[in-house]
Short mmCIF file of C-alpha atoms in Angstrom, two decimals:
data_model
loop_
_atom_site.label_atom_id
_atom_site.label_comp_id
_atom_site.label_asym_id
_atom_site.label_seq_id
_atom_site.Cartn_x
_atom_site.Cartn_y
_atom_site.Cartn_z
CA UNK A 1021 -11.20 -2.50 1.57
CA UNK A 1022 -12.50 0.64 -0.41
CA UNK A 1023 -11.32 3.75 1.30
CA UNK A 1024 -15.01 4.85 2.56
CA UNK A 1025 -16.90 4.79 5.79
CA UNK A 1026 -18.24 1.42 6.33
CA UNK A 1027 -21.88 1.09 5.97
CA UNK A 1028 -23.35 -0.38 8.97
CA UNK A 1029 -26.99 -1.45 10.34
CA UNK A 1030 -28.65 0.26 12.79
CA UNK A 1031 -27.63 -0.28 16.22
CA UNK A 1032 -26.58 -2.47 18.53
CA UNK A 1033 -23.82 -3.95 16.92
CA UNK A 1034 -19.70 -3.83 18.13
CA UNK A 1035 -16.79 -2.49 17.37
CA UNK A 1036 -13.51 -3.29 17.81
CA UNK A 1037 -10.99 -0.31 17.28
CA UNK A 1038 -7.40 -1.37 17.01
CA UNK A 1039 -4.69 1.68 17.06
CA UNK A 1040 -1.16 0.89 16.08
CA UNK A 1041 2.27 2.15 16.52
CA UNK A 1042 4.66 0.33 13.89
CA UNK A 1043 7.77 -0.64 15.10
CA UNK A 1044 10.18 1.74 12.66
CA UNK A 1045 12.32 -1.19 11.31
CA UNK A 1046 8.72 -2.75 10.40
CA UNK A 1047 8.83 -4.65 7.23
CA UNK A 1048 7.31 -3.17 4.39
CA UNK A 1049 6.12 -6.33 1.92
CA UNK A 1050 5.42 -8.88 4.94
CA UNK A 1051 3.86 -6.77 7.12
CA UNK A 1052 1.91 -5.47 3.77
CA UNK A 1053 1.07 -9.07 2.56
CA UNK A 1054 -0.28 -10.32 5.95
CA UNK A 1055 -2.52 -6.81 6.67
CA UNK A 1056 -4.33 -8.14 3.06
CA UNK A 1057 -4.58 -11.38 4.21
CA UNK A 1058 -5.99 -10.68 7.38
CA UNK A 1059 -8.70 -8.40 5.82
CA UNK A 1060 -9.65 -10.76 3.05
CA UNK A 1061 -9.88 -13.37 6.60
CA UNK A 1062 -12.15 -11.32 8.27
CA UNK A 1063 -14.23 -10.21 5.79
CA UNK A 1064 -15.00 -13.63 5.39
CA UNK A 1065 -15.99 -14.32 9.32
CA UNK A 1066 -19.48 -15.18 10.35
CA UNK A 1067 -20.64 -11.33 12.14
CA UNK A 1068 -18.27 -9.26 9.94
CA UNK A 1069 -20.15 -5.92 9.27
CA UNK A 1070 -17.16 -3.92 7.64
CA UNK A 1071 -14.14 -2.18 8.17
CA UNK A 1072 -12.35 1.40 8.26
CA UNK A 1073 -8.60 1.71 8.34
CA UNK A 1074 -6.15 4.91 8.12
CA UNK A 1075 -2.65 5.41 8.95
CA UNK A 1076 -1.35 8.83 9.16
CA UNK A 1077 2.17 10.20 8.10
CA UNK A 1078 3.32 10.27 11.80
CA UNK A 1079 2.88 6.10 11.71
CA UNK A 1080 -0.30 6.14 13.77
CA UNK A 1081 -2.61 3.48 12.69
CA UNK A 1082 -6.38 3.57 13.11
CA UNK A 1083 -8.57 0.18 12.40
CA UNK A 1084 -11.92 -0.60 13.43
CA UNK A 1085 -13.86 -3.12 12.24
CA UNK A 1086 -17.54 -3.65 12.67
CA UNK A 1087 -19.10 -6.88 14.04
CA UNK A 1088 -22.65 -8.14 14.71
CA UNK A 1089 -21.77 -9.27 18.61
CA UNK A 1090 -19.16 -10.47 21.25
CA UNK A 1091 -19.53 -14.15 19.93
CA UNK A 1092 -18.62 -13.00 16.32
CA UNK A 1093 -15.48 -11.21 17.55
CA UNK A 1094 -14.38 -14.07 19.77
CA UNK A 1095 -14.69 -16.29 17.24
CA UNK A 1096 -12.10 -13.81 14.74
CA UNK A 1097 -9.35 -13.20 17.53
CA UNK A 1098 -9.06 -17.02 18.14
CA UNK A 1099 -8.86 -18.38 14.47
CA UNK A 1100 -5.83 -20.28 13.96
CA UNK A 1101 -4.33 -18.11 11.45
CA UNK A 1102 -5.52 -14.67 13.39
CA UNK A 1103 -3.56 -15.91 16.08
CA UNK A 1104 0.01 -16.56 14.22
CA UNK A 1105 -0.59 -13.12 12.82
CA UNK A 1106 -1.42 -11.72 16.40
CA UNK A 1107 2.09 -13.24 17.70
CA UNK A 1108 4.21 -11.68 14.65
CA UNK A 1109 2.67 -8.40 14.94
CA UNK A 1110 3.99 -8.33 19.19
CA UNK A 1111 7.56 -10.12 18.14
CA UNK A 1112 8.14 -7.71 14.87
CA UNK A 1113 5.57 -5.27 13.88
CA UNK A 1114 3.53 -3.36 16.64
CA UNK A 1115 6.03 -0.83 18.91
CA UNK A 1116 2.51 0.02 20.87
CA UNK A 1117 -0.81 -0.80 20.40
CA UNK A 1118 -4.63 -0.31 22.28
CA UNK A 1119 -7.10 -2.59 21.30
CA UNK A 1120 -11.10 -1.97 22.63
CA UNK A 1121 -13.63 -3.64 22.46
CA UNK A 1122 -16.93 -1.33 22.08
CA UNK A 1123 -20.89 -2.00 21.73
CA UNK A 1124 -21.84 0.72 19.48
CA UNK A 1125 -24.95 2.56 21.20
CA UNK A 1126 -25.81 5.35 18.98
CA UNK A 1127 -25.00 5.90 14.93
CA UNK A 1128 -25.34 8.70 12.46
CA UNK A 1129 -24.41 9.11 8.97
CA UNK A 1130 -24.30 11.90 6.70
CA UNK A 1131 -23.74 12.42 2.70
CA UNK A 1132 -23.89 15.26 0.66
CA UNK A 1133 -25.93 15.34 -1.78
CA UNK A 1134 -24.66 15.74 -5.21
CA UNK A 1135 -24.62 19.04 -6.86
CA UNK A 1136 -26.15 19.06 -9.89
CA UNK A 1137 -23.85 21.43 -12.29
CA UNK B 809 -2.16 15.67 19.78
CA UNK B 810 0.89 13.31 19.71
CA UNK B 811 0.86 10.94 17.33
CA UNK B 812 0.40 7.75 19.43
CA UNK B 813 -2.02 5.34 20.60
CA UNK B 814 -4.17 7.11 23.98
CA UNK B 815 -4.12 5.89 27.44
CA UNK B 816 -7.12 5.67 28.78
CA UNK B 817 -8.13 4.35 32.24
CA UNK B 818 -10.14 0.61 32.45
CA UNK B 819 -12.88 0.04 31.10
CA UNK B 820 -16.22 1.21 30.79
CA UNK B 821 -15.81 4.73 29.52
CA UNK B 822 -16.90 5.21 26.17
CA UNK B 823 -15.45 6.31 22.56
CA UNK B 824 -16.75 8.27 19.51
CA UNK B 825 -15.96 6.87 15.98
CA UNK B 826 -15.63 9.66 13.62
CA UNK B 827 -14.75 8.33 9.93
CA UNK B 828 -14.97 11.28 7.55
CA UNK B 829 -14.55 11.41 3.63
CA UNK B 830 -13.31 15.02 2.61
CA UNK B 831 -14.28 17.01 -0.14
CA UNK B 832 -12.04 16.59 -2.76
CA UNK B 833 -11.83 20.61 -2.91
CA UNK B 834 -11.99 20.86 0.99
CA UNK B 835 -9.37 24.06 2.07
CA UNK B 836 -6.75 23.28 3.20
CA UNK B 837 -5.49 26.00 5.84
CA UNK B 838 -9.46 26.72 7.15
CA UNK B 839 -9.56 23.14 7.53
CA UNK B 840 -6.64 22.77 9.46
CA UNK B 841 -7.17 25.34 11.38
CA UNK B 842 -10.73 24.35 12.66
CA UNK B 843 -9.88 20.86 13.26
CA UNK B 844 -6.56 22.58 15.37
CA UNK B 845 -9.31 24.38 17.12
CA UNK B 846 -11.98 21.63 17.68
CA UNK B 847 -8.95 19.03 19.26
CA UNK B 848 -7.86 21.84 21.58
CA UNK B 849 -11.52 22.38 22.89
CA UNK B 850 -12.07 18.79 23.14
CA UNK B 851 -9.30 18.21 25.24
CA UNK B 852 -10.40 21.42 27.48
CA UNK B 853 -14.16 19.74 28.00
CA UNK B 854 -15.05 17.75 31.14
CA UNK B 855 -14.64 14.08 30.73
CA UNK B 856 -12.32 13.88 27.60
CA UNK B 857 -9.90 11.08 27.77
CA UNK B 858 -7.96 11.00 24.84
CA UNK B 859 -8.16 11.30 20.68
CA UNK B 860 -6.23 9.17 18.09
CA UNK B 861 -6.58 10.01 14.57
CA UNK B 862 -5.40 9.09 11.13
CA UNK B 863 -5.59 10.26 7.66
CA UNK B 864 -4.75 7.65 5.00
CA UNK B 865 -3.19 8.33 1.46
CA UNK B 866 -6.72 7.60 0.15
CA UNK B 867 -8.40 10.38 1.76
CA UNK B 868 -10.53 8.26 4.43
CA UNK B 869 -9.67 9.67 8.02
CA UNK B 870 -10.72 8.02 11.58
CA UNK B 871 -10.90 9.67 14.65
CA UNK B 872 -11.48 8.14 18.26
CA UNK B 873 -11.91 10.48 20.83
CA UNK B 874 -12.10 9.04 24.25
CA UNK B 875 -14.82 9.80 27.37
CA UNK B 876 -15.57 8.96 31.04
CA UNK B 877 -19.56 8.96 29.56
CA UNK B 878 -22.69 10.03 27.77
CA UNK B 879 -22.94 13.12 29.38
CA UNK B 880 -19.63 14.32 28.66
CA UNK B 881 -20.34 13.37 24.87
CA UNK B 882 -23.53 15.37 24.83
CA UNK B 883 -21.97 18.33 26.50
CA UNK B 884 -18.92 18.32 23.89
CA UNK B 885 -21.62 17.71 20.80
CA UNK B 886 -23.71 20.92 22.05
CA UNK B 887 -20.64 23.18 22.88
CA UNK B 888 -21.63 26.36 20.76
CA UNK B 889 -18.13 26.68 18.61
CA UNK B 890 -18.16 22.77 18.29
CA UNK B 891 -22.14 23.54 16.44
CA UNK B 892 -20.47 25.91 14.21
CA UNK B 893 -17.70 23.67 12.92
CA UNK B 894 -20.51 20.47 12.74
CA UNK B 895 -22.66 22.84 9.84
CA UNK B 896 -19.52 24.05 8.04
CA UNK B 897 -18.13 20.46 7.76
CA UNK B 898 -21.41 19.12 6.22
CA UNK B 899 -21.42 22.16 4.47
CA UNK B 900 -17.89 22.38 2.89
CA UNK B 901 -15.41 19.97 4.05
CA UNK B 902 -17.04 16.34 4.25
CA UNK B 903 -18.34 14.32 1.12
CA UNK B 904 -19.52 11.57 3.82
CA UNK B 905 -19.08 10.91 7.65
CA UNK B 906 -20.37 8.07 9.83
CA UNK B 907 -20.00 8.82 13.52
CA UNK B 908 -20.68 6.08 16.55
CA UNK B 909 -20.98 6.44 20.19
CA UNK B 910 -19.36 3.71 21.77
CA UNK B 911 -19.32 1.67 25.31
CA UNK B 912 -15.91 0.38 25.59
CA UNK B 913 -16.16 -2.44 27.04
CA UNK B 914 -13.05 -4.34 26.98
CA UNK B 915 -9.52 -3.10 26.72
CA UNK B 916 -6.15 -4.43 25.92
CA UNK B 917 -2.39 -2.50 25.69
CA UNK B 918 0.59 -4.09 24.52
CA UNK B 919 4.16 -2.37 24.49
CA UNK B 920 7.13 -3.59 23.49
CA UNK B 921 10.34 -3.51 26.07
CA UNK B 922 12.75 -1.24 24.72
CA UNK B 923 15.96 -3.91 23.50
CA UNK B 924 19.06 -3.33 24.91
CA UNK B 925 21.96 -2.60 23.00
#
């Protein structure tokens, strides 16, 4: 995942924006190994469109990944492998979490343009 | 804004995706300041919800905030101090931004019980 804003086409298209609370005791090189894995997983789902993930200092996690429609994302929470990671993150990793499911209406980007020394 | 996932009531209601790219020389304290600002007139508009945000180590930040509809959105986009900080972000603070207005569609919370000694 580069650390930009994902690049999207025009709308309709969905969203799904997962926000996290870690548990405190969550572990650092499993929890680590399987948020790569799960990436690399959906990035190679039929309807992926891209992804943008931060987590802040205070622990809050922000993810939401881009999708083409409803069938798309159904199709990415019920893989097989999805789902195990799904169960570990209630049993071990997530203290709290909201997930939504959006249709994305309305999109604007902006970039600056580079200054020229 | 506390640093946890927001409660928000069932769905529909809808969400706006802000993913922002700083400047690498973006100031620091005017910065913070204005986005101190911006959160505490959000949460004073008609129809806000609820925000969650995170900054990663990589400089990519997310922000959700949270609204009963479109009209709220519109009236928080137009609010005259909100205008001002819109043109000095794309001015001075963000390299790139992509911002989405979403319909929330579905929803899903999970908490963990709290374990007993």
């Amino acid at each position: 995942m580069s650390a930009t804003p994902a690049r999207t086409p025009p709308p309709p298209y969905y969203a799904v924006i997962f926000t996290t609370l870690r548990d405190d005791s969550a572990g650092g090189v499993e929890y680590a190994d399987m948020a790569r894995r799960m990436l690399e997983l959906a990035q190679s789902m039929p309807g992926y469109l891209g992804i943008e993930s931060a987590r802040g200092a205070e622990g809050l996690g922000v993810t939401v990944s881009y999708w083409t429609d409803l069938a798309a994302i159904d199709t990415w929470r019920e893989h097989s492998e999805h789902r195990v990671a799904q169960e570990r993150g209630m049993r071990d990793w997530y203290r709290h979490f909201e997930l939504r499911v959006c249709r994305v209406e309305r999109a604007r980007s902006f970039q600056r343009a580079v200054d020229t020394p």
